[in-house]
Short mmCIF file of C-alpha atoms in Angstrom, two decimals:
data_model
loop_
_atom_site.label_atom_id
_atom_site.label_comp_id
_atom_site.label_asym_id
_atom_site.label_seq_id
_atom_site.Cartn_x
_atom_site.Cartn_y
_atom_site.Cartn_z
CA MET A 811 63.02 6.77 -20.99
CA ALA A 812 60.98 9.67 -19.78
CA ARG A 813 60.71 8.83 -16.09
CA ASN A 814 56.99 9.51 -15.82
CA THR A 815 55.90 7.53 -18.90
CA THR A 816 53.05 5.23 -18.00
CA LYS A 817 53.05 1.61 -19.13
CA GLU A 818 49.32 1.99 -19.75
CA TYR A 819 50.17 3.51 -23.14
CA ARG A 820 50.77 -0.13 -24.13
CA ASN A 821 47.02 -0.74 -23.81
CA GLN A 822 46.07 2.03 -26.21
CA VAL A 823 45.35 2.38 -29.93
CA MET A 824 46.25 5.46 -31.97
CA TYR A 825 44.52 6.35 -35.24
CA SER A 826 46.30 8.54 -37.80
CA VAL A 827 44.25 11.02 -39.85
CA PHE A 828 45.47 12.85 -42.97
CA VAL A 829 42.84 15.61 -42.96
CA ARG A 830 43.23 16.47 -46.66
CA ASN A 831 42.67 12.90 -47.81
CA HIS A 832 40.40 11.54 -45.09
CA SER A 833 37.36 12.75 -47.05
CA ARG A 834 36.52 14.32 -50.38
CA GLU A 835 35.97 17.63 -48.58
CA GLY A 836 39.34 17.40 -46.83
CA THR A 837 38.22 19.47 -43.84
CA PHE A 838 38.23 19.42 -40.06
CA GLU A 839 34.43 19.29 -40.16
CA ALA A 840 34.43 16.14 -42.31
CA VAL A 841 36.75 14.45 -39.80
CA ARG A 842 34.51 15.60 -36.96
CA ARG A 843 31.50 13.95 -38.59
CA ASP A 844 33.44 10.68 -38.75
CA LEU A 845 34.51 10.60 -35.11
CA GLU A 846 31.80 8.25 -33.87
CA ARG A 847 32.82 5.63 -36.43
CA ILE A 848 36.52 6.03 -35.61
CA LYS A 849 35.80 5.72 -31.90
CA SER A 850 33.79 2.53 -32.53
CA LEU A 851 36.89 0.82 -33.97
CA GLY A 852 38.50 0.99 -30.54
CA VAL A 853 40.61 4.15 -30.60
CA ASP A 854 42.11 6.06 -27.67
CA ILE A 855 44.19 8.73 -29.42
CA ILE A 856 43.67 10.51 -32.75
CA TRP A 857 46.84 11.81 -34.38
CA LEU A 858 46.22 14.56 -36.92
CA MET A 859 48.96 14.81 -39.53
CA PRO A 860 50.14 18.43 -40.02
CA ILE A 861 47.26 20.89 -39.84
CA HIS A 862 49.23 23.99 -40.83
CA PRO A 863 49.46 26.02 -44.07
CA ILE A 864 51.81 24.67 -46.76
CA GLY A 865 54.42 26.79 -48.52
CA THR A 866 54.33 27.54 -52.24
CA LYS A 867 58.04 27.98 -52.98
CA ALA A 868 59.66 24.73 -54.23
CA ARG A 869 56.33 22.98 -53.66
CA LYS A 870 56.12 19.34 -54.73
CA GLY A 871 52.99 18.36 -56.61
CA THR A 872 49.83 20.40 -56.96
CA VAL A 873 48.98 21.01 -53.29
CA GLY A 874 52.30 20.21 -51.63
CA SER A 875 53.47 18.12 -48.72
CA PRO A 876 51.86 18.81 -45.34
CA TYR A 877 55.39 18.52 -43.95
CA ALA A 878 56.49 21.69 -45.81
CA ILE A 879 54.89 24.06 -43.29
CA SER A 880 54.76 27.81 -43.82
CA ASP A 881 53.36 28.90 -40.44
CA TYR A 882 53.51 26.82 -37.25
CA ARG A 883 50.92 29.01 -35.52
CA ALA A 884 48.11 28.83 -38.09
CA VAL A 885 45.80 26.19 -39.56
CA HIS A 886 45.54 25.35 -43.26
CA PRO A 887 42.69 27.45 -44.70
CA ASP A 888 41.52 24.55 -46.88
CA TYR A 889 40.89 22.52 -43.72
CA GLY A 890 38.80 25.21 -42.05
CA THR A 891 39.23 27.85 -39.41
CA LEU A 892 40.85 27.71 -36.00
CA GLU A 893 37.35 27.54 -34.56
CA ASP A 894 36.63 24.50 -36.76
CA PHE A 895 39.79 22.89 -35.40
CA ARG A 896 38.78 23.64 -31.81
CA ARG A 897 35.35 22.15 -32.45
CA LEU A 898 36.98 18.97 -33.80
CA VAL A 899 39.24 18.65 -30.75
CA ASP A 900 36.33 19.33 -28.40
CA ASP A 901 34.37 16.47 -29.97
CA ILE A 902 37.36 14.14 -29.79
CA HIS A 903 37.48 14.88 -26.07
CA ARG A 904 33.70 14.52 -25.70
CA LEU A 905 33.98 10.98 -27.06
CA GLY A 906 36.66 10.10 -24.51
CA MET A 907 39.60 10.18 -26.92
CA LYS A 908 42.71 12.34 -26.92
CA CYS A 909 44.13 14.36 -29.80
CA ILE A 910 47.75 14.89 -30.80
CA ILE A 911 49.07 16.95 -33.71
CA ASP A 912 52.15 16.67 -35.87
CA VAL A 913 55.16 18.80 -34.96
CA VAL A 914 57.58 19.30 -37.87
CA TYR A 915 60.51 21.07 -36.26
CA ASN A 916 63.43 19.99 -38.40
CA HIS A 917 62.44 22.19 -41.33
CA THR A 918 59.90 24.60 -42.82
CA SER A 919 58.94 25.54 -46.35
CA PRO A 920 61.53 27.92 -47.91
CA ASP A 921 58.93 30.71 -47.86
CA SER A 922 57.74 30.21 -44.29
CA TRP A 923 57.02 32.96 -41.78
CA LEU A 924 60.23 31.99 -39.97
CA ALA A 925 62.30 32.08 -43.18
CA GLU A 926 61.01 35.57 -43.89
CA HIS A 927 61.40 36.99 -40.40
CA HIS A 928 64.35 34.99 -39.04
CA PRO A 929 66.49 33.66 -41.91
CA GLU A 930 69.43 33.56 -39.48
CA TRP A 931 67.76 30.57 -37.75
CA PHE A 932 68.22 28.35 -40.82
CA TYR A 933 70.94 26.19 -42.34
CA HIS A 934 72.63 28.01 -45.22
CA LYS A 935 74.49 26.53 -48.15
CA ALA A 936 77.91 27.76 -49.20
CA ASP A 937 76.35 30.41 -51.47
CA GLY A 938 74.33 31.78 -48.56
CA SER A 939 70.95 30.48 -49.68
CA LEU A 940 68.70 28.39 -47.46
CA GLY A 941 69.32 24.67 -47.78
CA ASN A 942 68.55 21.25 -46.43
CA HIS A 943 70.67 18.25 -45.49
CA VAL A 944 68.58 15.49 -47.09
CA GLY A 945 68.77 15.63 -50.86
CA ASP A 946 65.25 14.57 -51.85
CA TRP A 947 63.58 16.92 -49.34
CA THR A 948 63.82 19.71 -51.91
CA ASP A 949 60.64 21.49 -50.77
CA VAL A 950 61.97 22.41 -47.31
CA ALA A 951 64.73 24.38 -45.62
CA ASP A 952 66.37 23.05 -42.47
CA LEU A 953 66.34 24.94 -39.19
CA ASP A 954 69.58 25.46 -37.25
CA TYR A 955 69.17 24.78 -33.53
CA SER A 956 72.48 26.37 -32.61
CA HIS A 957 70.42 29.57 -32.33
CA ARG A 958 68.86 29.62 -28.87
CA PRO A 959 66.16 32.21 -29.72
CA LEU A 960 64.77 29.56 -32.10
CA TRP A 961 64.30 27.26 -29.10
CA ASP A 962 62.23 29.93 -27.35
CA TYR A 963 60.00 30.45 -30.38
CA GLN A 964 59.44 26.74 -30.96
CA ILE A 965 58.65 25.98 -27.33
CA GLU A 966 56.23 28.91 -27.09
CA THR A 967 54.50 27.47 -30.17
CA LEU A 968 54.23 24.07 -28.48
CA LYS A 969 52.76 25.68 -25.38
CA TYR A 970 50.22 27.50 -27.54
CA TRP A 971 48.94 24.27 -29.12
CA ALA A 972 49.20 22.37 -25.83
CA GLY A 973 46.45 24.65 -24.61
CA MET A 974 44.17 22.83 -27.08
CA VAL A 975 45.56 19.33 -27.71
CA ASP A 976 46.88 16.46 -25.60
CA GLY A 977 50.26 15.88 -27.18
CA PHE A 978 52.56 15.83 -30.16
CA ARG A 979 53.88 13.44 -32.78
CA CYS A 980 57.32 14.86 -33.57
CA ASP A 981 58.50 14.42 -37.15
CA VAL A 982 62.09 13.11 -37.58
CA ALA A 983 62.66 13.91 -33.91
CA PRO A 984 66.22 12.46 -33.92
CA LEU A 985 67.46 15.32 -36.13
CA ILE A 986 66.83 17.87 -33.38
CA PRO A 987 69.07 18.18 -30.28
CA LEU A 988 68.03 16.09 -27.30
CA ASP A 989 68.45 19.05 -24.96
CA PHE A 990 65.79 20.91 -26.93
CA TRP A 991 63.28 18.09 -26.47
CA LEU A 992 64.09 17.78 -22.77
CA ARG A 993 63.50 21.48 -22.20
CA ALA A 994 60.36 21.46 -24.38
CA ARG A 995 58.88 18.57 -22.42
CA GLU A 996 59.54 20.30 -19.11
CA GLU A 997 58.00 23.62 -20.19
CA VAL A 998 54.96 22.13 -21.96
CA GLU A 999 54.17 20.17 -18.80
CA THR A 1000 53.28 23.48 -17.14
CA VAL A 1001 50.52 23.96 -19.71
CA ARG A 1002 49.44 20.36 -20.36
CA PRO A 1003 50.35 18.00 -17.50
CA GLY A 1004 50.71 14.48 -18.85
CA CYS A 1005 51.30 15.69 -22.41
CA ILE A 1006 51.86 12.76 -24.82
CA TRP A 1007 55.19 12.77 -26.65
CA LEU A 1008 55.57 10.48 -29.69
CA ALA A 1009 58.86 10.48 -31.59
CA GLU A 1010 59.13 9.52 -35.22
CA SER A 1011 62.46 7.84 -34.61
CA VAL A 1012 64.43 6.76 -37.68
CA GLU A 1013 65.91 3.59 -39.11
CA PRO A 1014 69.49 2.59 -38.23
CA GLU A 1015 70.70 3.24 -41.78
CA PHE A 1016 69.37 6.81 -41.64
CA ILE A 1017 71.18 7.41 -38.35
CA ARG A 1018 74.43 6.22 -39.91
CA PHE A 1019 73.86 8.41 -42.98
CA ALA A 1020 73.07 11.51 -40.93
CA ARG A 1021 76.01 11.10 -38.59
CA GLY A 1022 78.24 10.60 -41.61
CA GLN A 1023 77.11 14.03 -42.81
CA GLY A 1024 77.85 15.61 -39.45
CA ILE A 1025 74.13 15.96 -38.63
CA THR A 1026 72.52 15.37 -35.23
CA ALA A 1027 70.92 11.91 -35.27
CA LEU A 1028 69.61 10.59 -31.97
CA SER A 1029 69.42 6.87 -31.29
CA ASP A 1030 66.30 5.37 -29.71
CA SER A 1031 68.13 5.16 -26.39
CA GLU A 1032 68.56 8.95 -26.50
CA ILE A 1033 65.03 9.60 -27.79
CA PHE A 1034 63.52 7.62 -24.92
CA GLN A 1035 65.01 10.12 -22.45
CA ALA A 1036 62.52 12.75 -23.62
CA PHE A 1037 59.70 10.87 -25.34
CA ASP A 1038 57.01 8.51 -24.12
CA ILE A 1039 56.64 6.56 -27.35
CA SER A 1040 59.02 5.82 -30.20
CA TYR A 1041 58.45 4.41 -33.67
CA ASP A 1042 59.34 0.79 -34.33
CA TYR A 1043 61.79 1.79 -37.05
CA ASP A 1044 64.75 0.28 -35.20
CA ILE A 1045 63.54 -3.16 -36.38
CA PHE A 1046 61.24 -2.21 -39.28
CA PRO A 1047 63.85 -3.00 -41.97
CA VAL A 1048 64.03 -6.56 -40.64
CA PHE A 1049 60.22 -6.80 -40.78
CA GLN A 1050 60.25 -5.65 -44.41
CA ASP A 1051 63.01 -8.07 -45.39
CA CYS A 1052 61.13 -10.96 -43.81
CA LEU A 1053 57.95 -10.04 -45.69
CA GLU A 1054 59.92 -9.98 -48.93
CA GLY A 1055 61.63 -13.31 -48.22
CA LYS A 1056 65.09 -11.78 -47.90
CA LEU A 1057 65.46 -12.91 -44.28
CA PRO A 1058 64.00 -15.81 -42.30
CA LEU A 1059 61.16 -15.02 -39.90
CA SER A 1060 63.45 -15.98 -37.04
CA ARG A 1061 65.45 -12.78 -37.58
CA TYR A 1062 62.36 -10.66 -37.00
CA ALA A 1063 61.36 -12.64 -33.89
CA GLU A 1064 64.87 -12.16 -32.50
CA ALA A 1065 64.74 -8.42 -33.23
CA VAL A 1066 61.42 -7.98 -31.40
CA SER A 1067 62.55 -10.02 -28.41
CA GLY A 1068 65.85 -8.16 -28.34
CA GLN A 1069 64.10 -4.86 -27.59
CA GLU A 1070 63.29 -6.20 -24.12
CA ALA A 1071 66.96 -6.18 -23.18
CA VAL A 1072 67.84 -2.87 -24.85
CA TYR A 1073 65.25 -0.40 -23.58
CA PRO A 1074 64.11 0.64 -20.08
CA ASP A 1075 61.40 -1.29 -18.27
CA ASN A 1076 58.69 1.23 -19.21
CA TYR A 1077 59.56 1.53 -22.91
CA VAL A 1078 56.65 1.99 -25.31
CA LYS A 1079 57.06 1.22 -28.99
CA LEU A 1080 54.55 2.36 -31.60
CA ARG A 1081 53.63 -0.88 -33.39
CA PHE A 1082 52.28 -0.60 -36.92
CA LEU A 1083 51.84 -2.49 -40.16
CA GLU A 1084 51.47 0.70 -42.20
CA ASN A 1085 51.70 4.48 -41.94
CA HIS A 1086 51.66 7.42 -44.34
CA ASP A 1087 55.31 6.80 -45.32
CA ARG A 1088 55.01 3.03 -45.93
CA LEU A 1089 53.05 0.65 -48.10
CA ARG A 1090 49.55 -0.19 -47.04
CA ALA A 1091 49.45 -3.45 -45.10
CA ALA A 1092 46.89 -4.89 -47.53
CA ALA A 1093 49.36 -4.26 -50.36
CA ALA A 1094 52.49 -5.47 -48.56
CA ILE A 1095 50.90 -8.59 -47.04
CA PRO A 1096 49.04 -10.55 -49.72
CA GLY A 1097 46.33 -12.98 -48.67
CA GLU A 1098 43.47 -12.41 -46.24
CA GLY A 1099 44.64 -15.10 -43.81
CA ALA A 1100 48.12 -13.65 -43.58
CA LEU A 1101 46.80 -10.13 -43.05
CA VAL A 1102 44.40 -11.24 -40.30
CA ASN A 1103 47.25 -13.01 -38.47
CA TRP A 1104 49.60 -10.05 -38.81
CA THR A 1105 46.85 -7.70 -37.57
CA ALA A 1106 46.18 -9.90 -34.54
CA PHE A 1107 49.92 -9.98 -33.82
CA LEU A 1108 49.98 -6.17 -34.14
CA TYR A 1109 47.51 -5.85 -31.27
CA PHE A 1110 49.26 -8.58 -29.26
CA GLN A 1111 52.62 -6.82 -29.43
CA LYS A 1112 54.07 -5.00 -26.43
CA GLY A 1113 53.46 -1.35 -27.21
CA MET A 1114 50.90 1.09 -28.57
CA THR A 1115 49.02 0.05 -31.71
CA LEU A 1116 48.86 2.44 -34.68
CA LEU A 1117 46.15 2.36 -37.34
CA TYR A 1118 46.40 4.57 -40.44
CA GLY A 1119 43.08 5.93 -41.71
CA GLY A 1120 41.76 3.50 -44.33
CA GLN A 1121 43.50 0.46 -42.87
CA GLU A 1122 40.15 -0.71 -41.52
CA ALA A 1123 38.72 -0.58 -45.06
CA GLY A 1124 41.38 -2.86 -46.54
CA CYS A 1125 42.88 -0.05 -48.63
CA THR A 1126 45.84 -1.04 -50.79
CA HIS A 1127 46.45 2.44 -52.23
CA LEU A 1128 48.68 4.76 -50.19
CA PRO A 1129 47.37 8.35 -50.40
CA GLU A 1130 49.71 10.78 -52.11
CA LEU A 1131 51.48 13.32 -49.93
CA PHE A 1132 51.65 15.97 -52.65
CA GLU A 1133 48.16 15.71 -54.21
CA LYS A 1134 44.53 15.58 -53.23
CA ASP A 1135 43.98 11.81 -53.04
CA PRO A 1136 41.00 10.83 -50.87
CA VAL A 1137 40.82 7.48 -49.12
CA ASN A 1138 38.59 4.95 -50.89
CA TRP A 1139 36.45 3.73 -48.00
CA THR A 1140 35.04 0.84 -50.04
CA ALA A 1141 38.39 -0.43 -51.29
CA GLY A 1142 38.46 -3.89 -49.75
CA PRO A 1143 37.12 -6.13 -47.00
CA ASP A 1144 35.78 -4.17 -44.04
CA ARG A 1145 37.88 -5.17 -41.02
CA THR A 1146 35.94 -3.15 -38.47
CA GLU A 1147 34.71 -6.17 -36.52
CA LEU A 1148 38.20 -7.68 -36.40
CA LEU A 1149 39.64 -4.44 -35.01
CA ARG A 1150 36.85 -4.10 -32.44
CA ARG A 1151 37.43 -7.64 -31.22
CA LEU A 1152 41.18 -7.13 -30.97
CA TYR A 1153 40.68 -3.84 -29.12
CA ARG A 1154 38.92 -5.75 -26.34
CA LEU A 1155 42.13 -7.77 -25.98
CA LYS A 1156 44.25 -4.61 -25.88
CA GLY A 1157 43.23 -3.78 -22.32
CA HIS A 1158 44.57 -7.06 -20.92
CA PRO A 1159 46.81 -6.41 -17.87
CA LEU A 1160 49.56 -8.68 -19.21
CA LEU A 1161 49.88 -6.34 -22.20
CA THR A 1162 50.54 -3.53 -19.72
CA ASP A 1163 53.36 -5.13 -17.79
CA SER A 1164 55.11 -8.35 -18.73
CA VAL A 1165 58.24 -10.00 -19.98
CA TYR A 1166 57.70 -10.34 -23.71
CA GLN A 1167 59.21 -12.94 -26.01
CA VAL A 1168 58.61 -13.92 -29.63
CA ARG A 1169 59.83 -17.09 -31.36
CA ALA A 1170 59.60 -18.15 -34.99
CA LEU A 1171 58.52 -21.73 -35.63
CA PRO A 1172 58.57 -23.86 -38.77
CA GLY A 1173 55.78 -23.10 -41.21
CA ASP A 1174 56.00 -19.30 -40.76
CA ILE A 1175 54.33 -19.37 -37.37
CA LEU A 1176 55.10 -16.87 -34.62
CA LEU A 1177 54.73 -18.05 -31.02
CA ALA A 1178 54.62 -15.02 -28.72
CA GLU A 1179 54.22 -14.78 -24.96
CA HIS A 1180 53.61 -12.16 -22.31
CA ARG A 1181 54.64 -13.54 -18.93
CA ARG A 1182 54.29 -12.20 -15.41
CA GLY A 1183 55.19 -14.73 -12.72
CA GLN A 1184 53.24 -17.89 -13.60
CA ASP A 1185 50.60 -15.99 -15.60
CA ARG A 1186 50.90 -16.16 -19.37
CA LEU A 1187 49.20 -14.66 -22.39
CA THR A 1188 50.12 -16.85 -25.35
CA GLY A 1189 49.68 -15.94 -29.01
CA ILE A 1190 50.06 -18.20 -32.05
CA PHE A 1191 50.06 -16.46 -35.42
CA SER A 1192 50.24 -18.45 -38.67
CA LEU A 1193 51.53 -15.79 -41.00
CA LYS A 1194 50.91 -17.79 -44.17
CA GLY A 1195 47.82 -19.61 -43.01
CA ASN A 1196 49.69 -22.88 -42.43
CA ARG A 1197 48.35 -25.56 -40.11
CA GLY A 1198 50.32 -27.54 -37.58
CA LEU A 1199 50.88 -28.58 -33.99
CA VAL A 1200 52.49 -26.01 -31.72
CA ALA A 1201 54.04 -26.93 -28.39
CA VAL A 1202 53.22 -24.48 -25.60
CA ASP A 1203 54.38 -24.08 -22.02
CA VAL A 1204 50.94 -24.09 -20.35
CA PRO A 1205 48.86 -26.74 -18.54
CA ASP A 1206 46.56 -28.96 -20.59
CA GLY A 1207 42.98 -27.76 -20.75
CA THR A 1208 40.47 -25.75 -22.76
CA TYR A 1209 40.86 -21.98 -22.89
CA PRO A 1210 38.83 -19.16 -24.50
CA ASN A 1211 40.43 -17.94 -27.73
CA LEU A 1212 40.59 -14.19 -27.18
CA ALA A 1213 41.29 -13.66 -30.88
CA ASP A 1214 37.95 -14.91 -32.20
CA GLY A 1215 35.72 -15.90 -29.29
CA GLY A 1216 36.15 -19.64 -29.87
CA SER A 1217 38.11 -22.07 -27.73
CA VAL A 1218 41.63 -23.46 -27.63
CA GLU A 1219 42.42 -26.99 -26.52
CA VAL A 1220 45.84 -27.78 -25.11
CA LYS A 1221 46.49 -31.52 -25.08
CA PHE A 1222 49.84 -33.08 -24.14
CA GLY A 1223 51.28 -29.56 -24.23
CA ARG A 1224 50.25 -29.07 -27.86
CA VAL A 1225 47.82 -26.76 -29.66
CA THR A 1226 46.43 -27.47 -33.11
CA CYS A 1227 46.87 -24.40 -35.28
CA GLN A 1228 44.30 -24.19 -38.09
CA GLY A 1229 45.80 -21.09 -39.69
CA ARG A 1230 43.78 -18.53 -37.71
CA PRO A 1231 45.14 -16.40 -34.82
CA ILE A 1232 45.10 -18.00 -31.39
CA ILE A 1233 45.39 -15.97 -28.18
CA PHE A 1234 44.71 -17.42 -24.75
CA GLU A 1235 45.48 -16.77 -21.11
CA SER A 1236 46.74 -19.28 -18.56
CA ARG A 1237 47.28 -18.71 -14.86
CA GLY A 1238 49.26 -20.60 -12.27
CA GLN A 1239 51.55 -23.56 -12.88
CA ALA A 1240 53.33 -23.76 -16.22
CA GLY A 1241 53.16 -26.78 -18.48
CA CYS A 1242 55.78 -28.99 -20.05
CA GLY A 1243 58.18 -26.28 -21.14
CA ALA A 1244 58.29 -27.32 -24.81
CA GLU A 1245 59.21 -24.52 -27.21
CA GLU A 1246 58.96 -25.90 -30.72
CA ALA A 1247 56.37 -26.60 -33.37
CA LEU A 1248 55.90 -30.17 -34.54
#
């Protein structure tokens, strides 16, 4: 883990914005006009998906993927000017939020500025043409980090943007040498002390695939040496399989709890139900009750919470990466109030520093706990809206339900679950020590 990573990142919420599709205009200015609303959800950091020009050669779709960048040091002209971008970032800061931008350093478009001026810095196929290692990424050419002058160029680019923004979300970070990230972090710190580093880590199967092809593929344990925050992809496949009924919920609970023994004490995972590469949560999790419980659990988890623009509007449609496809802001139930209420929970000190454990109980109920000494923050999440009695290890009494503002009664070491999220705090002496649902 990066030695100076603060555990306070676990109390924060990040909001992902796809500028092209956030509004019908698809501009920096349109995002700027929406900042007050975004802030009101309870957001600490805004992550802007790639803001740079997109290549035309081998382009997918009509307007192309924002991850097929043609110039790392420019902004997409459709989004606005550099001054428009600066104005957006200034207003993000004025509202007390931070801004990070996407860094796509594994590859560029085949007709990028770098491909034109430094073709020697790229991976070449046997016939000498530019190529890429991942078959379906046909609109990009991979960079070759065996060339040290490339490191200098990329780090200077990071330092340039660090003069404006607060950090970086690094696309497929495991495919780039760890030593590059370590040096980049050290040098960027001279420009932006406390710069935020978020790694899009990859799933275990992708690591195995890449290593089988002789490609650099960093594990999370390596990524955490240079980055503050890492994606939750190490256990995301288990989450998906549980949602689809391929695995019991207990497997997911074990995977979450297992992270506590694998990563350093100050590890920060980016917790999400959806992102621009995955199904919308409202599509993957049918039923309002189930989605409310999963959302409450998302905020309860140990780590930083990620929201993808449109999640608060109950969107089921995932915006296209290769076309203009604006978010439908009236798609479903407005979950703004739910997110605001859960954000108030996010600042709880036990979410900053605790021993975290999750257990699966009969009836598709998750019983989760943050514990520090004799203090406990207990969460009960009925993921299919089932009712039942849940045994908890806290003293009998009545507690405020931090999930909805109601109350929770513990009697004989049991809580009645009515299908809605339950979150409550207990201090001092523990209860009966029971760990099962009845």
